[in-house]
Structure formats: structure tokens, C-alpha cells
Short mmCIF file of N, CA and C in Angstrom, two decimals:
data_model
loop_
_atom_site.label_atom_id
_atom_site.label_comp_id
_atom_site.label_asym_id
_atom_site.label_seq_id
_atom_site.Cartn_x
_atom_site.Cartn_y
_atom_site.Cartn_z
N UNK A 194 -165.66 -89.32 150.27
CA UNK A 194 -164.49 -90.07 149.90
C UNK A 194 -164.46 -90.33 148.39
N UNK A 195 -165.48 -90.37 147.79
CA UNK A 195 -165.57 -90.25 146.34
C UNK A 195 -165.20 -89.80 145.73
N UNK A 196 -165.54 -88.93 146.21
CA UNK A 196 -165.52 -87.30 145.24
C UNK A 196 -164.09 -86.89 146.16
N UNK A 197 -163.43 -86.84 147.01
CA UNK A 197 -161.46 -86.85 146.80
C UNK A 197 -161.21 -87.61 145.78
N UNK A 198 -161.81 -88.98 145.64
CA UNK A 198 -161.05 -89.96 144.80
C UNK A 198 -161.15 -88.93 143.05
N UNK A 199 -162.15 -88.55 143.46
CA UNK A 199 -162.47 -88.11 141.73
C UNK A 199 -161.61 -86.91 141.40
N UNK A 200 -161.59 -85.90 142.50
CA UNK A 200 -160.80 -84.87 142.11
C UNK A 200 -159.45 -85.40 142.08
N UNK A 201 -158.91 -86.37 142.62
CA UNK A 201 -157.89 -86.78 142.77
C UNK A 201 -157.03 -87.04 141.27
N UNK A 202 -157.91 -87.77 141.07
CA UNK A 202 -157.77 -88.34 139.57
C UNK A 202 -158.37 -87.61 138.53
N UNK A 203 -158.78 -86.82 138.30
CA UNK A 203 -159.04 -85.81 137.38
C UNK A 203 -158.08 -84.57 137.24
N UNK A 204 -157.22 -84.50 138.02
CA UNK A 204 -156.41 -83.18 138.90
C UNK A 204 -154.82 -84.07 138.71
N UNK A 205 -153.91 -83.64 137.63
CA UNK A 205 -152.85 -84.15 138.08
C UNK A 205 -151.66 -83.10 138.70
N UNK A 206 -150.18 -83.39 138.79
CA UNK A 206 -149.38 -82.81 139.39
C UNK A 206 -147.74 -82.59 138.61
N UNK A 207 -147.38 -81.51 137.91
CA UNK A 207 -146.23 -81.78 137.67
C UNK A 207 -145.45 -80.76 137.98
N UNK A 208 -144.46 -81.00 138.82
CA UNK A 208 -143.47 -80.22 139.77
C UNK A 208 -144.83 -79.20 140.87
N UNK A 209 -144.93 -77.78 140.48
CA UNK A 209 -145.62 -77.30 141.25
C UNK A 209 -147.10 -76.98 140.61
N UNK A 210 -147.22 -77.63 139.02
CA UNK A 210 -148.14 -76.93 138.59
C UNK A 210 -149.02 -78.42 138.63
N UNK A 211 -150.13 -77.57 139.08
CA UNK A 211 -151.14 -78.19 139.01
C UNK A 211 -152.11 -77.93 137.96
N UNK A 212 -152.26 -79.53 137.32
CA UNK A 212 -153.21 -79.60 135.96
C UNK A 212 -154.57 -79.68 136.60
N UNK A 213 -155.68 -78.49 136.42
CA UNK A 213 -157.25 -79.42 136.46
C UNK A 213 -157.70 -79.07 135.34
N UNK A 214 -159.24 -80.11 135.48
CA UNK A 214 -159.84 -80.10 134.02
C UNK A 214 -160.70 -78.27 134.12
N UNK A 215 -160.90 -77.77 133.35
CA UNK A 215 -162.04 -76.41 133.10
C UNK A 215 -162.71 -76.91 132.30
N UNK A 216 -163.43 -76.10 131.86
CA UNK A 216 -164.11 -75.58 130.68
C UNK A 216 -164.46 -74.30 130.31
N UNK A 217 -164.50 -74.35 128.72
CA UNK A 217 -165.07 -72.66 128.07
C UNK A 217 -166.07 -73.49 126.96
N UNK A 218 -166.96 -73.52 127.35
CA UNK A 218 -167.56 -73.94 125.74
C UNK A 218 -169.25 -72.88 125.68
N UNK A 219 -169.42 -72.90 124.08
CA UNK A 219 -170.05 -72.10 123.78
C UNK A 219 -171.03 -72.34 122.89
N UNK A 220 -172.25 -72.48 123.22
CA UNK A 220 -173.78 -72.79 121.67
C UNK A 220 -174.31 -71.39 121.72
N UNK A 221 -174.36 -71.43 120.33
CA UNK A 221 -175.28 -70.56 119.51
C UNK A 221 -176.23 -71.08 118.66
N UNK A 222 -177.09 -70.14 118.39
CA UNK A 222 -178.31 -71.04 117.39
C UNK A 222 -178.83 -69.40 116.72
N UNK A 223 -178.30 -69.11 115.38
CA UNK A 223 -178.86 -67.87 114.78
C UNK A 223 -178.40 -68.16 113.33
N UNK A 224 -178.64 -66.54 113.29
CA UNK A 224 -178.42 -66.33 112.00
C UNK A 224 -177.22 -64.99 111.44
N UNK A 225 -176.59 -65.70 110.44
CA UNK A 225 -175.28 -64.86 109.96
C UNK A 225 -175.35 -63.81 109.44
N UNK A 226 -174.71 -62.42 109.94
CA UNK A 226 -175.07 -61.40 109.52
C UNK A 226 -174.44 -61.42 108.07
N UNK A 227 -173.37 -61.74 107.57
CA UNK A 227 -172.26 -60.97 106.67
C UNK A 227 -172.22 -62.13 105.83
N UNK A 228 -171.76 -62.49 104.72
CA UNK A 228 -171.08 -63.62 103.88
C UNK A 228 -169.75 -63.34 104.59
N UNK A 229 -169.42 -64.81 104.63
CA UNK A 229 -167.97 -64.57 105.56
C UNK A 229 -166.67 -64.55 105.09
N UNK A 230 -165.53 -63.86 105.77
CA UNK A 230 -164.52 -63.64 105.21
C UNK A 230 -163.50 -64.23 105.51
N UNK A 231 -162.51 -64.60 104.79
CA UNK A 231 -161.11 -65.19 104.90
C UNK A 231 -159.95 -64.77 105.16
N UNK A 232 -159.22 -64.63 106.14
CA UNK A 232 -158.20 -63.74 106.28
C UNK A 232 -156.82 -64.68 106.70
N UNK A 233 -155.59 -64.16 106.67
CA UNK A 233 -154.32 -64.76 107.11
C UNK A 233 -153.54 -64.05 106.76
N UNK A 234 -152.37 -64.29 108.06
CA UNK A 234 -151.56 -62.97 108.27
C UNK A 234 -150.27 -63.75 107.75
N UNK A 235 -149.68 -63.36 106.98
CA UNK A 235 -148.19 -63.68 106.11
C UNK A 235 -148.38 -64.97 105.87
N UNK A 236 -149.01 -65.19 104.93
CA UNK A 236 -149.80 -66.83 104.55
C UNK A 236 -149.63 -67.51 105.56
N UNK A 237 -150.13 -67.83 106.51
CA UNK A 237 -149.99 -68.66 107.75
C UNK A 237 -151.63 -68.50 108.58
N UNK A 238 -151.66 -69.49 108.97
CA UNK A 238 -153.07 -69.67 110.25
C UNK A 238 -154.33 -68.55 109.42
N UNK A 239 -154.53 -69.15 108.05
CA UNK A 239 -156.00 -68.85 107.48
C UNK A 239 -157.14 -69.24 108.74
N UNK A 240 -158.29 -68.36 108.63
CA UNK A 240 -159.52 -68.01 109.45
C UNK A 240 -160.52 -67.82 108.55
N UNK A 241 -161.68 -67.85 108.77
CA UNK A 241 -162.77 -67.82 108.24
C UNK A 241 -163.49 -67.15 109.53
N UNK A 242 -163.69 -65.70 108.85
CA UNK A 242 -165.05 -65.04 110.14
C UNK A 242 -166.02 -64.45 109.36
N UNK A 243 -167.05 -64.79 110.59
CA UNK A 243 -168.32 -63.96 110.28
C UNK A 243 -168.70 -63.76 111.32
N UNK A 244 -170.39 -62.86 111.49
CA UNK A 244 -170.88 -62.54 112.66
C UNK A 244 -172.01 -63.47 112.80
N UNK A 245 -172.39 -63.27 113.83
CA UNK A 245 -173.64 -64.58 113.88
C UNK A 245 -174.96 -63.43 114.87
N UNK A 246 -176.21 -63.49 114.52
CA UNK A 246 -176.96 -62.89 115.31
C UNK A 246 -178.17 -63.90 116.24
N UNK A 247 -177.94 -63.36 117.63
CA UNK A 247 -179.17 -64.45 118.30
C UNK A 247 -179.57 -62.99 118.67
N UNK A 248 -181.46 -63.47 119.28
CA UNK A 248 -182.49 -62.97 119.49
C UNK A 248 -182.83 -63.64 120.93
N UNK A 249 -183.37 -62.74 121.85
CA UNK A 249 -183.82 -62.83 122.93
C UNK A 249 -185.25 -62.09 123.21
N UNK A 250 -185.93 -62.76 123.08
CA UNK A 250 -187.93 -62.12 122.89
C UNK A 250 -188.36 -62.38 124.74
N UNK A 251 -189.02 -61.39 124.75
CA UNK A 251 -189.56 -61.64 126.34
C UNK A 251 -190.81 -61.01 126.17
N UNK A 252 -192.02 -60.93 126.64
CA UNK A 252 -193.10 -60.10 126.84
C UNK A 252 -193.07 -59.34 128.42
N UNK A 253 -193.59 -58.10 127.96
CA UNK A 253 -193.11 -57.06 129.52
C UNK A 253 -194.98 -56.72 129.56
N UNK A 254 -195.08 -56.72 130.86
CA UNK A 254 -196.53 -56.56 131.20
C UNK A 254 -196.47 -57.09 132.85
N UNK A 255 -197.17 -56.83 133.19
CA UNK A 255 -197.94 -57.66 134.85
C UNK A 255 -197.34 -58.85 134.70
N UNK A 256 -197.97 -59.78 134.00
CA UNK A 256 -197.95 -61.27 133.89
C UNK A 256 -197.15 -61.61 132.51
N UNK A 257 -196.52 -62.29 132.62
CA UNK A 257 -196.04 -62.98 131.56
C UNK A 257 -196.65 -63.84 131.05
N UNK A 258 -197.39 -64.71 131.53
CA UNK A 258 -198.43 -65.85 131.44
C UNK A 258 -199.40 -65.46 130.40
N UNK A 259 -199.84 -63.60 130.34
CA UNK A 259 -201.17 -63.34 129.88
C UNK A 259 -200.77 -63.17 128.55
N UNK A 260 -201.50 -62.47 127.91
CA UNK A 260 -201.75 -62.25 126.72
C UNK A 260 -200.88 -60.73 126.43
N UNK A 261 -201.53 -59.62 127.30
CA UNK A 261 -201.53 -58.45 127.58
C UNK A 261 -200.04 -58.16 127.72
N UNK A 262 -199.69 -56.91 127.18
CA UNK A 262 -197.88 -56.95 127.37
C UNK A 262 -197.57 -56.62 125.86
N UNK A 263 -196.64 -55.89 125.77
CA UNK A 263 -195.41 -55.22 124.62
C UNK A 263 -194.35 -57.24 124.83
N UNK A 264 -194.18 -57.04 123.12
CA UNK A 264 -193.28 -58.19 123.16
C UNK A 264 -191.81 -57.32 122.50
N UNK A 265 -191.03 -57.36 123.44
CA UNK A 265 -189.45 -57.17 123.47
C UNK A 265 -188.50 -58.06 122.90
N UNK A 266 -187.52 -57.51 122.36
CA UNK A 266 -186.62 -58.46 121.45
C UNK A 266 -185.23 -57.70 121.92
N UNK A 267 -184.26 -58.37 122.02
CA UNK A 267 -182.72 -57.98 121.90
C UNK A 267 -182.05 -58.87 121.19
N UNK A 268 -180.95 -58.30 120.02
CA UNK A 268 -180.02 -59.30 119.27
C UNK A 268 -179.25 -58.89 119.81
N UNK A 269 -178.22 -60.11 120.33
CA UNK A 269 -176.91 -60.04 119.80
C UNK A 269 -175.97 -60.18 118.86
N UNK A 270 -174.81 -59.73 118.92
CA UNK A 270 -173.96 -59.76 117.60
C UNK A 270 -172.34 -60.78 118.37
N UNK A 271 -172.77 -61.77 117.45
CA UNK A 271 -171.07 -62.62 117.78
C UNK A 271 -170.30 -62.90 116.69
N UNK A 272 -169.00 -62.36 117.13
CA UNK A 272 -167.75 -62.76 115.93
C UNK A 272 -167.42 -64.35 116.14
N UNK A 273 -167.48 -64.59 114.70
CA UNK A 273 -167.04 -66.30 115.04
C UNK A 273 -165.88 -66.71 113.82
N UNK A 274 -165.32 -67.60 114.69
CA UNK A 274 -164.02 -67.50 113.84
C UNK A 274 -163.68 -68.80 113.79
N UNK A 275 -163.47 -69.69 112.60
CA UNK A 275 -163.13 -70.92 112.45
C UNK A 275 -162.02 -71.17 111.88
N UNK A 276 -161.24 -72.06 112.77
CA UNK A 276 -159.33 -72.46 112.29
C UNK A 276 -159.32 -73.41 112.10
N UNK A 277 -159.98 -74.58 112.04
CA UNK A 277 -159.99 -75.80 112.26
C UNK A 277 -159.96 -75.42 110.07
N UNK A 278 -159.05 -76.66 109.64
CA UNK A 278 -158.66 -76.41 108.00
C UNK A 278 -160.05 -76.99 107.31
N UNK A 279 -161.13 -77.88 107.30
CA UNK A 279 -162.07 -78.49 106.60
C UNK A 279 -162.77 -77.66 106.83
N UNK A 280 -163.37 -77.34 108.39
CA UNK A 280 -164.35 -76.86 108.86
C UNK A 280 -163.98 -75.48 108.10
N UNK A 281 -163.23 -74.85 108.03
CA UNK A 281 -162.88 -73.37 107.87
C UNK A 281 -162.98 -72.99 106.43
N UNK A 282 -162.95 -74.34 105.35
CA UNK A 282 -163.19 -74.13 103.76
C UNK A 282 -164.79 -74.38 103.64
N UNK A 283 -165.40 -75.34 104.46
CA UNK A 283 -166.54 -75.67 104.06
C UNK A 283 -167.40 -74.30 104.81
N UNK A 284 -167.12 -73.64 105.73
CA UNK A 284 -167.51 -72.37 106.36
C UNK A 284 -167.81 -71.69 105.32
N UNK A 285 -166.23 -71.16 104.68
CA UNK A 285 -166.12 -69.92 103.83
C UNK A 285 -167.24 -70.53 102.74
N UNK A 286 -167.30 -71.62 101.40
CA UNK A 286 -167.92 -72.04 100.71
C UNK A 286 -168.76 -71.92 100.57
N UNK A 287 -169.36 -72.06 101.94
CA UNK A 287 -170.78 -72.35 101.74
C UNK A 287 -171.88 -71.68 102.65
N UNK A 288 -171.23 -71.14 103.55
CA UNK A 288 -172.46 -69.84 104.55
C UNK A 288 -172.66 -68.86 103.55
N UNK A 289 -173.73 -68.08 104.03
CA UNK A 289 -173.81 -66.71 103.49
C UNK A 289 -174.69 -66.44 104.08
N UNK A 290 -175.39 -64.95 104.18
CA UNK A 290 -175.69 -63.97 104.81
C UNK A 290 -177.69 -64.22 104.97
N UNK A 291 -177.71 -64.23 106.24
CA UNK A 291 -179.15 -64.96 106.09
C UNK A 291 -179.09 -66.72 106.53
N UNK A 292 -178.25 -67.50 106.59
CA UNK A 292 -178.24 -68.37 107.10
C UNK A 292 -178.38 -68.78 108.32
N UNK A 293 -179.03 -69.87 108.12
CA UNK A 293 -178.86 -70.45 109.96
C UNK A 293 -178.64 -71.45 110.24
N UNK A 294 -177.82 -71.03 111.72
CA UNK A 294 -176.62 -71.75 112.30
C UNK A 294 -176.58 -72.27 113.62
N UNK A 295 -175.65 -73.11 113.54
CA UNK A 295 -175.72 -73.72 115.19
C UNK A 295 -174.51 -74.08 115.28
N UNK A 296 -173.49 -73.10 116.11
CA UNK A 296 -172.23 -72.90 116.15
C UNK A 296 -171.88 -73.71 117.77
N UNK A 297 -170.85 -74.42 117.90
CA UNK A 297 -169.92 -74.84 119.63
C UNK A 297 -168.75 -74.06 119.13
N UNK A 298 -168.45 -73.86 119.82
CA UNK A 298 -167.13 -73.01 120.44
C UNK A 298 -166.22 -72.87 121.97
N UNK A 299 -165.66 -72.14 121.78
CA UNK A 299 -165.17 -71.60 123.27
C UNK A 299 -165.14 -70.05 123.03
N UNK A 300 -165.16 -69.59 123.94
CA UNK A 300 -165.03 -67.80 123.75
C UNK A 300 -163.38 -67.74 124.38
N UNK A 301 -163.02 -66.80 123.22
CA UNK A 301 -161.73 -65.75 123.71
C UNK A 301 -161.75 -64.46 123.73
N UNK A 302 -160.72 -63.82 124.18
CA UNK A 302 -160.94 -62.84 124.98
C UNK A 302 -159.49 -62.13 123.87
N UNK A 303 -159.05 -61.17 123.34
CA UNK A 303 -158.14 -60.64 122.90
C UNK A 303 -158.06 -59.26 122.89
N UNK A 304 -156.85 -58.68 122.46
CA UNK A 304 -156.66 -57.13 121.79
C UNK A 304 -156.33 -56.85 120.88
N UNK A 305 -156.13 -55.63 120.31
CA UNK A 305 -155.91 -55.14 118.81
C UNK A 305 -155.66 -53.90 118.94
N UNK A 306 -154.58 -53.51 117.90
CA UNK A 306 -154.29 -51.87 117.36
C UNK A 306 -154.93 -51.46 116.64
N UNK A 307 -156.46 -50.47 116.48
CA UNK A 307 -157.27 -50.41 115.07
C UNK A 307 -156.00 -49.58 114.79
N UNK A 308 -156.52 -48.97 113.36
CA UNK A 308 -156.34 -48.02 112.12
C UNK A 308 -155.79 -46.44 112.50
N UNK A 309 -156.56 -46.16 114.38
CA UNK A 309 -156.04 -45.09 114.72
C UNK A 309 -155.07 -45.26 115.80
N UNK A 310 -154.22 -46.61 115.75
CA UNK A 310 -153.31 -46.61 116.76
C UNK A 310 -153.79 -46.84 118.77
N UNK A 311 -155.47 -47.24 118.45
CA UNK A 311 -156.01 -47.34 119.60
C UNK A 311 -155.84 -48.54 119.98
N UNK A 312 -155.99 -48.83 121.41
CA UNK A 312 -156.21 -50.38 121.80
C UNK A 312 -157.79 -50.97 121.90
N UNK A 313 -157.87 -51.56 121.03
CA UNK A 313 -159.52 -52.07 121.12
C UNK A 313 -159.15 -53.05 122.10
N UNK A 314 -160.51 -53.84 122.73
CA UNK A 314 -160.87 -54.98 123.27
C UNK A 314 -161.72 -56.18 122.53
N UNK A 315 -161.30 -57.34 122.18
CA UNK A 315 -162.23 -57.96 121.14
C UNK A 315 -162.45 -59.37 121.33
N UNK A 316 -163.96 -59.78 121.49
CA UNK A 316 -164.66 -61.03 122.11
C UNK A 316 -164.55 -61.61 120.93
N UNK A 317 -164.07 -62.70 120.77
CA UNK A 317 -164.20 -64.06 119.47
C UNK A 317 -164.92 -65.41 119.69
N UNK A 318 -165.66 -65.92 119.50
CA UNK A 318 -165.96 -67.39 119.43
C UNK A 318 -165.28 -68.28 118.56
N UNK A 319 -164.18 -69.16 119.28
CA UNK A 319 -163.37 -70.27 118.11
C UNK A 319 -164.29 -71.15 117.67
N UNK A 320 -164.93 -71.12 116.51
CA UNK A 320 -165.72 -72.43 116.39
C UNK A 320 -165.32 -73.35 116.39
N UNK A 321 -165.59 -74.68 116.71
CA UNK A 321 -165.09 -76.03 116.62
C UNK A 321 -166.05 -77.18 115.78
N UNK A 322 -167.29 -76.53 115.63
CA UNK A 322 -168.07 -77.29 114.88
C UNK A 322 -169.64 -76.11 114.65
N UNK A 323 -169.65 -76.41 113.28
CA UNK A 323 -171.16 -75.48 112.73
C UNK A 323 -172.00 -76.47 111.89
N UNK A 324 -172.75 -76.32 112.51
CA UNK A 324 -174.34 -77.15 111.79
C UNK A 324 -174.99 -76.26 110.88
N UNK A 325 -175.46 -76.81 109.77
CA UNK A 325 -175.95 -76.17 108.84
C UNK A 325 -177.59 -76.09 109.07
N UNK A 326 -178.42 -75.30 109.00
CA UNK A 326 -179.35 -75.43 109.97
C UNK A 326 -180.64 -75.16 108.95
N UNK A 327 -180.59 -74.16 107.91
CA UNK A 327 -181.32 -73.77 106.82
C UNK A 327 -180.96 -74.48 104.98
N UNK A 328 -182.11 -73.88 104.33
CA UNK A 328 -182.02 -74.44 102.80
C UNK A 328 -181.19 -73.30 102.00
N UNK A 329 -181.01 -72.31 102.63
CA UNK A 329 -180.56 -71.15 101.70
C UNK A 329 -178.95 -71.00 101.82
N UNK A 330 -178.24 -71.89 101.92
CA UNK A 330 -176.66 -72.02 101.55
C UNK A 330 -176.68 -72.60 100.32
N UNK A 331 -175.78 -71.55 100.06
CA UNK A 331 -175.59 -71.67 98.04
C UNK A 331 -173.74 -71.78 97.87
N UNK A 332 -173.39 -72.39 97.28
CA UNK A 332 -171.72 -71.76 96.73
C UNK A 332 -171.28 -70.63 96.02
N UNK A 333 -170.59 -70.40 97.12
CA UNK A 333 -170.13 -69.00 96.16
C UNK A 333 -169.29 -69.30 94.37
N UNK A 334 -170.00 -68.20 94.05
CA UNK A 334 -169.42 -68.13 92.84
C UNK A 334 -167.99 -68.11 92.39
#
């Protein structure tokens, strides 16, 4: 009976559409591949992107526990893209390449026409907040 009450009230109703709460949210904790770039399409809705790289280390052997074992690594590569107007000057300013980061977000999902008229598919992280995490952020010149 609670938990109706809760969905109840968390869940509203207008005409046929029904509002509930979701979520998309997203942590990262790495390091930036690129000095990042600034872009905007017919002066409107400036962005600030870069890539961000995390690492995933595992040891492969019998036991994981032991000693014995090859140690394995996989990076990933994430586009991250900040709209928010402070966050998105103090981004561009002041990341650069080699930094580390601790990005929230949400992930989106989009498309694009490249250069040869193809349809790409393209994963973004909106940042909503980046922690500065290292000593080696400098201002750009």
C-alpha cells in the first residue's frame, strides 16, 4: 500500500499522457584525450567538446586473487559535450589534453550527415557538471 501511494504520487496524469519520473545519468572518472573544442551552428547554442578516456584493468589467469596472470586493460573513448554557458567557458579555458576528470551527465543518442553524405550514428555525454581532478590545467593562451 505504500509503494501505490508512492507511485501514485511520483506518477502524474495529464489528459492521456502519463508523466513518470526516469533517469539517464552518467559518471566518468578519466582522462581527456584532445584540448577541447568550441563549436556553434549560426551563432546560436555554443558547445564545448572533447573526448574523455576511461580504463578498465582486469588480470586473466586461473585465479584472480593470485599473483600469476597477464594484466589486461581496455579504454574507452567518450564524446562529452557541455551546454550549460559557465560550465561550457570554464571547460573550454581551462581543460587540456592529459587532464583529469570527473564528468555527470546523461547520455544521448543522435545522427549525422558526415562529409560523404553518409548517415553516421553518434553517442554524446551532456555534461552537467566536471570536476577538476588534476594539477596540470593551464589557460589557454
Amino acid at each position: 500500500q505504500v509503494f501505490r501511494q508512492f507511485v501514485r504520487h511520483e506518477s502524474d496524469t495529464i489528459g492521456s499522457l502519463v508523466l513518470e519520473r526516469s533517469m539517464n545519468r552518467v559518471q566518468l572518472l578519466g582522462r581527456v584525450g584532445q584540448d577541447p573544442i568550441m563549436r556553434q551552428v549560426d551563432g546560436k547554442n555554443p558547445v564545448t567538446i572533447f573526448s574523455l578516456a576511461t580504463n578498465e584493468i582486469w588480470r586473466t589467469g586461473e585465479s584472480e586473487e593470485t599473483q600469476g596472470g597477464d594484466i589486461s586493460q581496455k579504454t574507452t573513448w567518450h564524446r562529452i559535450s557541455v551546454f550549460r554557458p559557465g560550465l561550457r567557458d570554464v571547460t573550454y579555458q581551462y581543460v587540456k589534453k592529459g587532464s583529469r576528470l570527473y564528468v555527470e551527465g546523461k547520455l544521448d543518442y543522435g545522427e549525422y550527415t558526415d562529409k560523404n553524405n553518409v548517415r553516421r550514428q553518434a553517442t554524446t555525454i551532456i555534461a552537467d557538471n566536471v570536476i577538476f581532478l588534476s594539477d596540470n590545467v593551464k589557460e589557454k593562451v
